[in-house]
Backbone as XML, in Angstrom:
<?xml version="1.0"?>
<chain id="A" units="angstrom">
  <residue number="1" name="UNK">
    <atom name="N" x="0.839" y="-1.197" z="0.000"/>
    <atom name="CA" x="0.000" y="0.000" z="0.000"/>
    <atom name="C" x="0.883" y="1.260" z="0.000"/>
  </residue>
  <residue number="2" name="UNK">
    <atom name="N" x="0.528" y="2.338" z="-0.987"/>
    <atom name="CA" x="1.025" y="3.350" z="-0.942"/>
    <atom name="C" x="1.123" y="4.547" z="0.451"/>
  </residue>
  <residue number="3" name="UNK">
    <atom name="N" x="2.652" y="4.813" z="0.638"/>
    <atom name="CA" x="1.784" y="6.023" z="2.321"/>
    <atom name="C" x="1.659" y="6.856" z="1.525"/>
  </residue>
  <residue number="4" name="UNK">
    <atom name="N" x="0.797" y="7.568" z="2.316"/>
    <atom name="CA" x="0.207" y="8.734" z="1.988"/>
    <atom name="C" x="0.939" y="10.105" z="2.704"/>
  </residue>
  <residue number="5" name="UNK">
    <atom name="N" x="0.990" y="10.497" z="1.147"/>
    <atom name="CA" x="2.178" y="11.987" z="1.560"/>
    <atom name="C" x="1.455" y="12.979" z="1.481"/>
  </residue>
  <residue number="6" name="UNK">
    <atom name="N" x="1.573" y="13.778" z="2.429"/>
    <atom name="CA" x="0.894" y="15.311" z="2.838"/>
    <atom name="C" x="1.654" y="16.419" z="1.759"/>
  </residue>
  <residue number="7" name="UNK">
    <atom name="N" x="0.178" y="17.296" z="1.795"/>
    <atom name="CA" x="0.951" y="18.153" z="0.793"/>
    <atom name="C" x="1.154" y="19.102" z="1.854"/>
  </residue>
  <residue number="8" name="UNK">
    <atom name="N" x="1.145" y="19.593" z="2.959"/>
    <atom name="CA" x="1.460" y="20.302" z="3.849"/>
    <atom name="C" x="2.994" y="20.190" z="4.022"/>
  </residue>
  <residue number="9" name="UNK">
    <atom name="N" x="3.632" y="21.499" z="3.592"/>
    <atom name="CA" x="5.351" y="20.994" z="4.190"/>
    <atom name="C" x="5.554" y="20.404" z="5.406"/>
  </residue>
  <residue number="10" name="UNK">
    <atom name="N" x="6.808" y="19.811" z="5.521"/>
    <atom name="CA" x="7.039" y="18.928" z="6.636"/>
    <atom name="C" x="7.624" y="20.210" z="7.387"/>
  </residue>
  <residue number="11" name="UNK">
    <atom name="N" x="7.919" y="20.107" z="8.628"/>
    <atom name="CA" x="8.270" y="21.294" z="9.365"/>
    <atom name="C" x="9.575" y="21.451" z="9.433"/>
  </residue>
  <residue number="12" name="UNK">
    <atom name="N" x="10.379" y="20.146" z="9.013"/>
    <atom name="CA" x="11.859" y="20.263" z="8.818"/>
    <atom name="C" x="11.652" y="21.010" z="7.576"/>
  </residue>
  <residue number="13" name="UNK">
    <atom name="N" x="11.262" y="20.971" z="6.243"/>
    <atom name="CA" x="11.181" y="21.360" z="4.893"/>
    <atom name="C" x="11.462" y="23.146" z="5.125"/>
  </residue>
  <residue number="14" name="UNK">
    <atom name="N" x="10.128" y="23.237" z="6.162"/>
    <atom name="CA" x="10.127" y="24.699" z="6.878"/>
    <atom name="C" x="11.223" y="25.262" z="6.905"/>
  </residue>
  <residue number="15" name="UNK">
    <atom name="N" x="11.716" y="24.838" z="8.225"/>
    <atom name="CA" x="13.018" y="25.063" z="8.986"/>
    <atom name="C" x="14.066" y="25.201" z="7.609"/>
  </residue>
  <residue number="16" name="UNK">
    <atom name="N" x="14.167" y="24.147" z="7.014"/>
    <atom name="CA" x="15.386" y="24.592" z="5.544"/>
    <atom name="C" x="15.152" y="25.444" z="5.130"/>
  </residue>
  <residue number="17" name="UNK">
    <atom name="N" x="14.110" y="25.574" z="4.996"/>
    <atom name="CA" x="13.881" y="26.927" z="3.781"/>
    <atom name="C" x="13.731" y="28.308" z="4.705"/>
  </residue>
  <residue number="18" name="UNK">
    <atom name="N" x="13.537" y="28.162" z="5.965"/>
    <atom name="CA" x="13.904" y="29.681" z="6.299"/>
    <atom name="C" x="15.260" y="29.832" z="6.456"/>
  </residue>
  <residue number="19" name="UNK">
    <atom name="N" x="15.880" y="28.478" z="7.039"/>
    <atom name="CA" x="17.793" y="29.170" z="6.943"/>
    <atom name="C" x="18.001" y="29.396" z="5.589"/>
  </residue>
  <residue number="20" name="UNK">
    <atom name="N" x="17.891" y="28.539" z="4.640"/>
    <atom name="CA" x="18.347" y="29.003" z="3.278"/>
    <atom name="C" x="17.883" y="30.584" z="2.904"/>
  </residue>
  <residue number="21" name="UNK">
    <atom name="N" x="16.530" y="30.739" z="3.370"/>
    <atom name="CA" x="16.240" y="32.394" z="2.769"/>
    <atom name="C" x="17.514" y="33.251" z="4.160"/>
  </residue>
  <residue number="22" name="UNK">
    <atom name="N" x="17.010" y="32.788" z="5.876"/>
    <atom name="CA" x="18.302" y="33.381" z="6.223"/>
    <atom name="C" x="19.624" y="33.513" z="5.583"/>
  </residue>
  <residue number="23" name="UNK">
    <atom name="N" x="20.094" y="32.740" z="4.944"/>
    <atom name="CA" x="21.383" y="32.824" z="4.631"/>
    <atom name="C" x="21.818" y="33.886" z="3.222"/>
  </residue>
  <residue number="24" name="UNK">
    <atom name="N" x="20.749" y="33.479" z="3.030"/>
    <atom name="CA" x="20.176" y="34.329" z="1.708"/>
    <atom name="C" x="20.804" y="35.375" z="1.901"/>
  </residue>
  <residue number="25" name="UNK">
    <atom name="N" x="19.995" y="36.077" z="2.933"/>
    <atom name="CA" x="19.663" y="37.350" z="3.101"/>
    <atom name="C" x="21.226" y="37.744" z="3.740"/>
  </residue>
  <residue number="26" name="UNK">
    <atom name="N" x="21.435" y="36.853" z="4.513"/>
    <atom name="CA" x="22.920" y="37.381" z="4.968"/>
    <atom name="C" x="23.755" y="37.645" z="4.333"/>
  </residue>
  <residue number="27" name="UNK">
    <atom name="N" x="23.956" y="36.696" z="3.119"/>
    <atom name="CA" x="24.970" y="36.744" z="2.530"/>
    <atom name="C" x="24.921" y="38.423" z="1.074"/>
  </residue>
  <residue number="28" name="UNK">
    <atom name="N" x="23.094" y="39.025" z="1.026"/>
    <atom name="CA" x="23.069" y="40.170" z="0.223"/>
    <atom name="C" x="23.497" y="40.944" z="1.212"/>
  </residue>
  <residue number="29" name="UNK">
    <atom name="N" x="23.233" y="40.759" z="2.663"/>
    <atom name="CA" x="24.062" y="42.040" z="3.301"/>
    <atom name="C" x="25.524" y="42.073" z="3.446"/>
  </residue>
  <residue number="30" name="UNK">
    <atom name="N" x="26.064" y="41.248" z="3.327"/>
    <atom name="CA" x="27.614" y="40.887" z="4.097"/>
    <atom name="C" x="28.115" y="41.555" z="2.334"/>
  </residue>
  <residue number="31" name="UNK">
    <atom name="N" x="27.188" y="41.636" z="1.028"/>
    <atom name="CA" x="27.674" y="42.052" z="0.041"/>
    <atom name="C" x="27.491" y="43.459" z="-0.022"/>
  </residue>
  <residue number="32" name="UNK">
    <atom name="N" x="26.555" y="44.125" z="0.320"/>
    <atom name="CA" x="26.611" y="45.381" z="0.350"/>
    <atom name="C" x="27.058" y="46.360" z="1.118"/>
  </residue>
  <residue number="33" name="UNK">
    <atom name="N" x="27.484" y="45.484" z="2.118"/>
    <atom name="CA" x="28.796" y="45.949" z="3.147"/>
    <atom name="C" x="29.794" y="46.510" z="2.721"/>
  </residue>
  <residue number="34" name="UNK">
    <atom name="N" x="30.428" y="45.050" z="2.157"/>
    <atom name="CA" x="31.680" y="45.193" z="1.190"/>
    <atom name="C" x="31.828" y="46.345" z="0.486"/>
  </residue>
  <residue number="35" name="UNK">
    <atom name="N" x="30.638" y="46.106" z="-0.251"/>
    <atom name="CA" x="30.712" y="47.167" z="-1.041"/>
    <atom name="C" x="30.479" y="48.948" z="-0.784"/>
  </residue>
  <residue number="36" name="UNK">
    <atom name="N" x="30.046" y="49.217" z="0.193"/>
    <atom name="CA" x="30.113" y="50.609" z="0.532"/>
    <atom name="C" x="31.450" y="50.369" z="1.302"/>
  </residue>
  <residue number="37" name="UNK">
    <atom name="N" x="31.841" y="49.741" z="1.970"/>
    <atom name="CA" x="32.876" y="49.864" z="2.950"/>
    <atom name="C" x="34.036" y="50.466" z="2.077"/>
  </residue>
  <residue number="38" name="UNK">
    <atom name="N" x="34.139" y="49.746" z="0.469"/>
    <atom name="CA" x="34.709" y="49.927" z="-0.731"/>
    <atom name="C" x="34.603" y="51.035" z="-1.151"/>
  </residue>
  <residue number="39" name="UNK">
    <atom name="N" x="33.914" y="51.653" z="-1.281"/>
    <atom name="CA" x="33.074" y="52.938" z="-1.443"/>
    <atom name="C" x="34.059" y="53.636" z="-0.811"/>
  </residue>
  <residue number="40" name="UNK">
    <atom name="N" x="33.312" y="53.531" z="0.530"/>
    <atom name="CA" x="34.192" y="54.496" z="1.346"/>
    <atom name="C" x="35.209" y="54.885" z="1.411"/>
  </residue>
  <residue number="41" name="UNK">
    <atom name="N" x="35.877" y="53.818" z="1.328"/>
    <atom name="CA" x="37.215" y="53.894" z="1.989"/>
    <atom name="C" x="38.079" y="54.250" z="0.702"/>
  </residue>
  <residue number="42" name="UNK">
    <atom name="N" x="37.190" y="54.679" z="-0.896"/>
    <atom name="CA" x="37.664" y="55.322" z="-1.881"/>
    <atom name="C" x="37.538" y="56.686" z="-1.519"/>
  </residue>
  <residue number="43" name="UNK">
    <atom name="N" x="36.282" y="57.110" z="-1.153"/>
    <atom name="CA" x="36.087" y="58.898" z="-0.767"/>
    <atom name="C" x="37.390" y="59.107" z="0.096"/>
  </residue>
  <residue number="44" name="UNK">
    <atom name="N" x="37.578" y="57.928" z="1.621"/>
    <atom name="CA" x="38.335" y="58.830" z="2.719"/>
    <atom name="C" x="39.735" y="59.211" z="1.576"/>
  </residue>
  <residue number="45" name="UNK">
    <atom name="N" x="40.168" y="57.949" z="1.156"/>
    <atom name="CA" x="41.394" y="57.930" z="0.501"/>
    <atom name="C" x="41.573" y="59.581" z="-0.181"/>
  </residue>
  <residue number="46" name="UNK">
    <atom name="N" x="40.741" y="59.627" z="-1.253"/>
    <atom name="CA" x="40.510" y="60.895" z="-2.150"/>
    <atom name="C" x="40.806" y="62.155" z="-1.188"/>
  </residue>
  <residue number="47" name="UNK">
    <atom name="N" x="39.929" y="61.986" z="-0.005"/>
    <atom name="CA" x="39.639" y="63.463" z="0.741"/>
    <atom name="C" x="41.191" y="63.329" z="1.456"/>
  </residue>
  <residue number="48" name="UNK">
    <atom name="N" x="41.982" y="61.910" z="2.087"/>
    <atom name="CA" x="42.890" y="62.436" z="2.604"/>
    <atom name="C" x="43.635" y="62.992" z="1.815"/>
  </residue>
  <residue number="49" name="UNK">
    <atom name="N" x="44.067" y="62.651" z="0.610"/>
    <atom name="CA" x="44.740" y="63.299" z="-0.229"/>
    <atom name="C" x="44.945" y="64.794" z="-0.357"/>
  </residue>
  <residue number="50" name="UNK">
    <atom name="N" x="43.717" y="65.216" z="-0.830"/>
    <atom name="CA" x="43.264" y="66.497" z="-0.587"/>
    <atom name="C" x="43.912" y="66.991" z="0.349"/>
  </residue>
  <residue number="51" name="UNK">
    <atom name="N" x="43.697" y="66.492" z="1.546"/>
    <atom name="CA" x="44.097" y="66.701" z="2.892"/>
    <atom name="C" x="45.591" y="66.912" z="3.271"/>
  </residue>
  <residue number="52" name="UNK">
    <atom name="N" x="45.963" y="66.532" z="2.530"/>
    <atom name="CA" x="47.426" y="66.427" z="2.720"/>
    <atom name="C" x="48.168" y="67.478" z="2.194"/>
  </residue>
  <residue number="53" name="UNK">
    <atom name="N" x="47.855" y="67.749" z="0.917"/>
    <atom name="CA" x="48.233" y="68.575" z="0.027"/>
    <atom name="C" x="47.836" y="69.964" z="0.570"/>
  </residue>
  <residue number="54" name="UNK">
    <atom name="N" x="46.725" y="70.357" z="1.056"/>
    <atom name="CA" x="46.026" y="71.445" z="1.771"/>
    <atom name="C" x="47.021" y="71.660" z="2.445"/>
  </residue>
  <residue number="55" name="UNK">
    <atom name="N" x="46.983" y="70.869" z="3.364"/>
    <atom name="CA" x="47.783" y="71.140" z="4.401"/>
    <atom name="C" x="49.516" y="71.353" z="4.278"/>
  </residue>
  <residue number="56" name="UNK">
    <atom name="N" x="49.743" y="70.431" z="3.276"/>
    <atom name="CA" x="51.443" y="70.885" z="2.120"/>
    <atom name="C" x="51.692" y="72.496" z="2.012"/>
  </residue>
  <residue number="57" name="UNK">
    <atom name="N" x="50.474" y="72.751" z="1.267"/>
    <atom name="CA" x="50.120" y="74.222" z="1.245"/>
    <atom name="C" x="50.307" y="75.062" z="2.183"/>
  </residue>
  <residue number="58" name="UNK">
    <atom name="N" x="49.872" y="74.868" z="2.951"/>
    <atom name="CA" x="49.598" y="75.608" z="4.409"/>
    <atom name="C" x="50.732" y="75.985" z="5.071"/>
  </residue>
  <residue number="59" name="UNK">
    <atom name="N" x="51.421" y="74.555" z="4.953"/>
    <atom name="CA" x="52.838" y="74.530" z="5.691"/>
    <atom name="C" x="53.770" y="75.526" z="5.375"/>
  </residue>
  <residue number="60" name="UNK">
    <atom name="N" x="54.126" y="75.385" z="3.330"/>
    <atom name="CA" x="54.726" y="76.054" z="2.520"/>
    <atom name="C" x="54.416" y="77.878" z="2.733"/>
  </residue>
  <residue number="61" name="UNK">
    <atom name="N" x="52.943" y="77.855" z="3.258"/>
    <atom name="CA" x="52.870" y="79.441" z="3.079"/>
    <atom name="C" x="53.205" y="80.087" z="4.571"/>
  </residue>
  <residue number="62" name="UNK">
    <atom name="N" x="53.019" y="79.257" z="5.838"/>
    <atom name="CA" x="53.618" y="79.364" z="6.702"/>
    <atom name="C" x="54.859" y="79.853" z="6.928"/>
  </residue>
  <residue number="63" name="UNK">
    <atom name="N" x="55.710" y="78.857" z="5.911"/>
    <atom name="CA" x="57.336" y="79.099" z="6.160"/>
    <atom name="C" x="57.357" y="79.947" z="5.350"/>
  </residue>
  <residue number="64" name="UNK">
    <atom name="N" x="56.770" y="80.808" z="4.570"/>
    <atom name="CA" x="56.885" y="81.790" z="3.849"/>
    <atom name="C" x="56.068" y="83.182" z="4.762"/>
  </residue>
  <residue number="65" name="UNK">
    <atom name="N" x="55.418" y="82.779" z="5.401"/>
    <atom name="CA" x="55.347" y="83.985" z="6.345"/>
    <atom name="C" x="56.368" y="83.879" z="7.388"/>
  </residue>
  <residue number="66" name="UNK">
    <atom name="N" x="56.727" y="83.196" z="7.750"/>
    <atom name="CA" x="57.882" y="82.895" z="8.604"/>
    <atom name="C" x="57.662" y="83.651" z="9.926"/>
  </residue>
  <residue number="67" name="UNK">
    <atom name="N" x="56.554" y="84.070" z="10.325"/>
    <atom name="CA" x="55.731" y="84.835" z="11.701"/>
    <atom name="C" x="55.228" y="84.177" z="12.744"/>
  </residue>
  <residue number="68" name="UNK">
    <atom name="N" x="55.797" y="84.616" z="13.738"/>
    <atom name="CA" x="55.166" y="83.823" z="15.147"/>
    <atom name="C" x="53.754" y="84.275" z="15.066"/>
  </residue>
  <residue number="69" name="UNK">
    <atom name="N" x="52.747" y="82.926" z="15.115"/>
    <atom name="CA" x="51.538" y="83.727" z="14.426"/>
    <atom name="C" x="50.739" y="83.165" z="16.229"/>
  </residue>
  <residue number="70" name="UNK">
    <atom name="N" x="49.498" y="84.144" z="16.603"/>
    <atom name="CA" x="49.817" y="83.696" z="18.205"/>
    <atom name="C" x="48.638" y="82.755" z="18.195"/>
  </residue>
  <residue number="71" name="UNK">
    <atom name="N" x="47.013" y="83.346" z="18.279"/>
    <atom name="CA" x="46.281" y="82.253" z="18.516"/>
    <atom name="C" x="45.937" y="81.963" z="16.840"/>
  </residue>
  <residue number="72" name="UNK">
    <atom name="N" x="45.713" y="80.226" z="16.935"/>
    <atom name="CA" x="45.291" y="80.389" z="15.676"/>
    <atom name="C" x="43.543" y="80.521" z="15.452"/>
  </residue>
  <residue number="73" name="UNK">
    <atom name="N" x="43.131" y="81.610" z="14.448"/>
    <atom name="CA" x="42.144" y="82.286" z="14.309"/>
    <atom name="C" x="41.837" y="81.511" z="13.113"/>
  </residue>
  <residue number="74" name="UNK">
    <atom name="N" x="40.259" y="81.760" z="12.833"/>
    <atom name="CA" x="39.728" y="80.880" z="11.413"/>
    <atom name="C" x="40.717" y="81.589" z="10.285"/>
  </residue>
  <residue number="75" name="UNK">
    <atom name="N" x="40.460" y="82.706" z="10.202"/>
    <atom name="CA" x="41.269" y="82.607" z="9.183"/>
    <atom name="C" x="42.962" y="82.484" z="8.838"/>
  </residue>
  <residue number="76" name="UNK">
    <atom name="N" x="43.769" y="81.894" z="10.030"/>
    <atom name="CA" x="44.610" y="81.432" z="10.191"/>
    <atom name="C" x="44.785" y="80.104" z="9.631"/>
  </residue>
  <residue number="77" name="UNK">
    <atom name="N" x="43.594" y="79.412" z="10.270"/>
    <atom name="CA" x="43.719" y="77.810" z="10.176"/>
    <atom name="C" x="43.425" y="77.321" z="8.783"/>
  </residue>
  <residue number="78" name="UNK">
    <atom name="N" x="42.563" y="78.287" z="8.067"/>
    <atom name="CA" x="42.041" y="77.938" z="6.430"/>
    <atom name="C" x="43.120" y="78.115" z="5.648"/>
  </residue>
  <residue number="79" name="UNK">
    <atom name="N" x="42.899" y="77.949" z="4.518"/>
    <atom name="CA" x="43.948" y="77.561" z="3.159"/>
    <atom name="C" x="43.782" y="79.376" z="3.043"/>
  </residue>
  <residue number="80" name="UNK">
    <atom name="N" x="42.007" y="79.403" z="2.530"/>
    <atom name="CA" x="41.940" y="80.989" z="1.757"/>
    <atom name="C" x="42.513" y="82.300" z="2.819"/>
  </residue>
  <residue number="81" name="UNK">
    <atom name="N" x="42.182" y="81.943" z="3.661"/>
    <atom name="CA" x="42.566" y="82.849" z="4.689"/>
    <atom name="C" x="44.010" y="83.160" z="4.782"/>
  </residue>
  <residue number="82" name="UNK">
    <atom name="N" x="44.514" y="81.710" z="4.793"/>
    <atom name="CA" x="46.634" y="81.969" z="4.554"/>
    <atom name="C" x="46.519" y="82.899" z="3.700"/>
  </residue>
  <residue number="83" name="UNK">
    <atom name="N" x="46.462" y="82.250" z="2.038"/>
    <atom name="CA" x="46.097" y="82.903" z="0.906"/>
    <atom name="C" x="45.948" y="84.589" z="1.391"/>
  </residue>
  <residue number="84" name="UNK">
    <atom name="N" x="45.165" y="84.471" z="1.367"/>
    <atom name="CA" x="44.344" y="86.487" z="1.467"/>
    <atom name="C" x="45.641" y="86.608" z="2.835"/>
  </residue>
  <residue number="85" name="UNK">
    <atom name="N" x="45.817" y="86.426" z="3.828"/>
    <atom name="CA" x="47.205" y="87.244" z="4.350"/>
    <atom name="C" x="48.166" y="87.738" z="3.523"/>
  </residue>
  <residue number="86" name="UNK">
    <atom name="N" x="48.519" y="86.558" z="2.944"/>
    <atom name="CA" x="49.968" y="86.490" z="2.065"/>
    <atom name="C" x="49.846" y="87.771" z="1.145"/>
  </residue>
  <residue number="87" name="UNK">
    <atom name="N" x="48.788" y="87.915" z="0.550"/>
    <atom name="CA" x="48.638" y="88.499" z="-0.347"/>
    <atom name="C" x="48.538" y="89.976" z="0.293"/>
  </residue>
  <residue number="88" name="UNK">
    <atom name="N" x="47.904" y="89.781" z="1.460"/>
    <atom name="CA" x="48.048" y="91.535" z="2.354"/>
    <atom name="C" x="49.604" y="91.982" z="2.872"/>
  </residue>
  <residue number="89" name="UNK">
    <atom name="N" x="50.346" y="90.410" z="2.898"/>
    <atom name="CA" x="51.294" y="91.179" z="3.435"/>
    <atom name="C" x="52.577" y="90.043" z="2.575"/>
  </residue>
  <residue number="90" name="UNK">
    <atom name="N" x="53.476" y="90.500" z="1.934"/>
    <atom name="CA" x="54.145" y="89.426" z="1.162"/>
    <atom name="C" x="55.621" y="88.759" z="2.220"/>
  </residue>
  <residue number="91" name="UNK">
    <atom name="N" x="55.657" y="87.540" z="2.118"/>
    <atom name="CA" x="56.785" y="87.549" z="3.189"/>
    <atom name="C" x="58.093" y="88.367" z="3.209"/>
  </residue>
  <residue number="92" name="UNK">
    <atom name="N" x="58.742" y="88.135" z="4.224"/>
    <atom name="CA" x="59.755" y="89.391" z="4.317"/>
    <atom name="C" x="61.316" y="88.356" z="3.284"/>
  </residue>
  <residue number="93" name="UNK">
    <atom name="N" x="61.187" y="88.274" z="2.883"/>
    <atom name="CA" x="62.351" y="87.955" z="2.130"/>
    <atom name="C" x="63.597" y="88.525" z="1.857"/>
  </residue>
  <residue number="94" name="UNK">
    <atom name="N" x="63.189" y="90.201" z="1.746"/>
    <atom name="CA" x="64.234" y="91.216" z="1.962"/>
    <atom name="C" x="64.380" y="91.417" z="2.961"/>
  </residue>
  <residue number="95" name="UNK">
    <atom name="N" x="63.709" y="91.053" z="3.996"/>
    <atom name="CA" x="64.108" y="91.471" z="5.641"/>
    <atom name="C" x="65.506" y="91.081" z="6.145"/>
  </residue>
  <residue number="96" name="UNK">
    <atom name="N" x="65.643" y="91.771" z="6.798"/>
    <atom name="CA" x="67.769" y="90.688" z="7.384"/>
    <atom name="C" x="67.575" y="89.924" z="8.014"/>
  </residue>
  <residue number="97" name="UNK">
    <atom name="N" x="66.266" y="89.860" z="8.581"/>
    <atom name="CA" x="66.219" y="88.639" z="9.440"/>
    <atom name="C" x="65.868" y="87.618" z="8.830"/>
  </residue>
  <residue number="98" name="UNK">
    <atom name="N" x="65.674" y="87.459" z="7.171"/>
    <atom name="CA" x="64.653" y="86.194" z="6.655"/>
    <atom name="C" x="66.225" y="85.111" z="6.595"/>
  </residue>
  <residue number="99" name="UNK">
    <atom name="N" x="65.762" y="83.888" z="6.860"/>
    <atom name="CA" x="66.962" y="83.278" z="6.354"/>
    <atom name="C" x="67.611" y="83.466" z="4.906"/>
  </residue>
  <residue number="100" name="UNK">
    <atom name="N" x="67.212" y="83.491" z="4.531"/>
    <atom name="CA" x="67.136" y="83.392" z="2.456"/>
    <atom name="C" x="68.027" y="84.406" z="2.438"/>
  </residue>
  <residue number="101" name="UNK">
    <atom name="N" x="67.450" y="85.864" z="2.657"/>
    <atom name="CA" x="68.313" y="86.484" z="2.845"/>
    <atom name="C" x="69.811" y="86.741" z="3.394"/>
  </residue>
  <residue number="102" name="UNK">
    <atom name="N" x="69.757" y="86.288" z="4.990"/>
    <atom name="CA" x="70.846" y="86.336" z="5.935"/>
    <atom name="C" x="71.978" y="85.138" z="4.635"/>
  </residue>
  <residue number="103" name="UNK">
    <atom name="N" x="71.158" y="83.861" z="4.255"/>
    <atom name="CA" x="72.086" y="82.872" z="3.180"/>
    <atom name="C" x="73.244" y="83.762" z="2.504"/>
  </residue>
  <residue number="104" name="UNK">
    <atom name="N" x="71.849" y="84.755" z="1.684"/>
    <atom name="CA" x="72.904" y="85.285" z="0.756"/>
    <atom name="C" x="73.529" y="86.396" z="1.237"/>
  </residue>
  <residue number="105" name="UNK">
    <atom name="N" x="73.287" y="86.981" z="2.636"/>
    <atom name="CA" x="74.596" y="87.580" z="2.544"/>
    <atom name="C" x="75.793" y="86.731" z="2.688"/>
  </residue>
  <residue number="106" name="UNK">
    <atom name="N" x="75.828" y="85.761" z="3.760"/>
    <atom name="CA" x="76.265" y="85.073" z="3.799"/>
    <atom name="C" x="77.679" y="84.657" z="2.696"/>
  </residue>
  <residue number="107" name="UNK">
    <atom name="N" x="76.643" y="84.042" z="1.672"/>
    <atom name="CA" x="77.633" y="84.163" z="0.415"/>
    <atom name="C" x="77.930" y="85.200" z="-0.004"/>
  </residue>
  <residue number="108" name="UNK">
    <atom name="N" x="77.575" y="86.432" z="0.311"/>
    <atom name="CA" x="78.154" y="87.839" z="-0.583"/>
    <atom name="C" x="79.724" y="87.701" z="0.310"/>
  </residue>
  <residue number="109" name="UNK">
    <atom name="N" x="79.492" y="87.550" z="1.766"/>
    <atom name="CA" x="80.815" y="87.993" z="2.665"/>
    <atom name="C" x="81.448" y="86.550" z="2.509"/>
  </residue>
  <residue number="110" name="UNK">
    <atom name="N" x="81.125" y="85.695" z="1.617"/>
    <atom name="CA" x="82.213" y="84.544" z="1.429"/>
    <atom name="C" x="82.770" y="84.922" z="-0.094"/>
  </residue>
  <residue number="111" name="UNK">
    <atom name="N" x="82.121" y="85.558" z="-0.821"/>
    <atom name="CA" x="82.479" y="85.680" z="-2.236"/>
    <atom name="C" x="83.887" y="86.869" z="-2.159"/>
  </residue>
  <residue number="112" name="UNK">
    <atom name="N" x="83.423" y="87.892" z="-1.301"/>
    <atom name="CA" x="84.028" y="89.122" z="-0.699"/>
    <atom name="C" x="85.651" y="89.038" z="-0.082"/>
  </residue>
  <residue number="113" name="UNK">
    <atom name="N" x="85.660" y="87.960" z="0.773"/>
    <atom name="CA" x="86.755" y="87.024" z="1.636"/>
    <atom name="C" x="87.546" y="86.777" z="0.552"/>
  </residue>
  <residue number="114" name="UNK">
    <atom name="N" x="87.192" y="85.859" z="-0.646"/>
    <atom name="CA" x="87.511" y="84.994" z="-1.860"/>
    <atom name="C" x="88.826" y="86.582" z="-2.428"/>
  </residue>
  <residue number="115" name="UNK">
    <atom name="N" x="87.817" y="87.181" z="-3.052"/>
    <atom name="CA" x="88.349" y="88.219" z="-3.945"/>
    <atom name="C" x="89.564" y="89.176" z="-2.702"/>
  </residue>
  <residue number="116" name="UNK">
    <atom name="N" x="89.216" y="89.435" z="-1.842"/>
    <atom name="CA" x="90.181" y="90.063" z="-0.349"/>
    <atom name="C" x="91.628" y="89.629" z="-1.191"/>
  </residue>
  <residue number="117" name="UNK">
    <atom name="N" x="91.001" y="88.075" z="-0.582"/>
    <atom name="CA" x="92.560" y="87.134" z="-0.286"/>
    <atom name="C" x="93.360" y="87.063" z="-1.473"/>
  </residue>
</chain>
């Protein structure tokens, strides 16, 4: 005699098929993770860059103001703000106190020595 099979899922059948859709589902999130994490971690890259270079900048116009500068103020700490100083006030390069300068006298009174002797 034939048994007789239920068309009602079996409750193990159940149970499979919700881990399989669980897993499912885990495995579209554990992918879209990846993938922004990927994302991301392209923007930070990009912006540190940026970041770096800004701040390259900053440094460069610094040592070109070459000024004990006291608190730093917004427009201290910004790029445009360096910028627009610099431009109000150009570094002292001719000053005697700039190094660049003090260099070349430097070499003027070694060139000077040369021709003396």
């Amino acid at each position: 005699m034939k048994e007789r099979r239920s068309t009602a899922p079996s409750w193990r059948s159940f149970t499979d098929l919700t881990a399989a859709l669980a897993l499912q589902a885990m495995r579209k999130k554990e992918k879209r993770e990846r993938r922004r994490r990927k994302r991301r971690r392209r923007k930070r890259k990009r912006w540190r860059v940026q970041m770096r270079t800004r701040v390259f900048r900053l440094r460069l116009i610094l040592h070109t103001l070459r000024k004990r500068r006291g608190s730093l103020t917004k427009s201290r700490r910004s790029y445009q703000g360096m910028v627009r100083r610099l431009q109000r006030k150009p570094p002292l390069l001719h000053h005697h106190r700039h190094h660049l300068f003090q260099r070349r006298q430097v070499l003027l009174m070694k060139e000077l020595r040369r021709k003396v002797s």
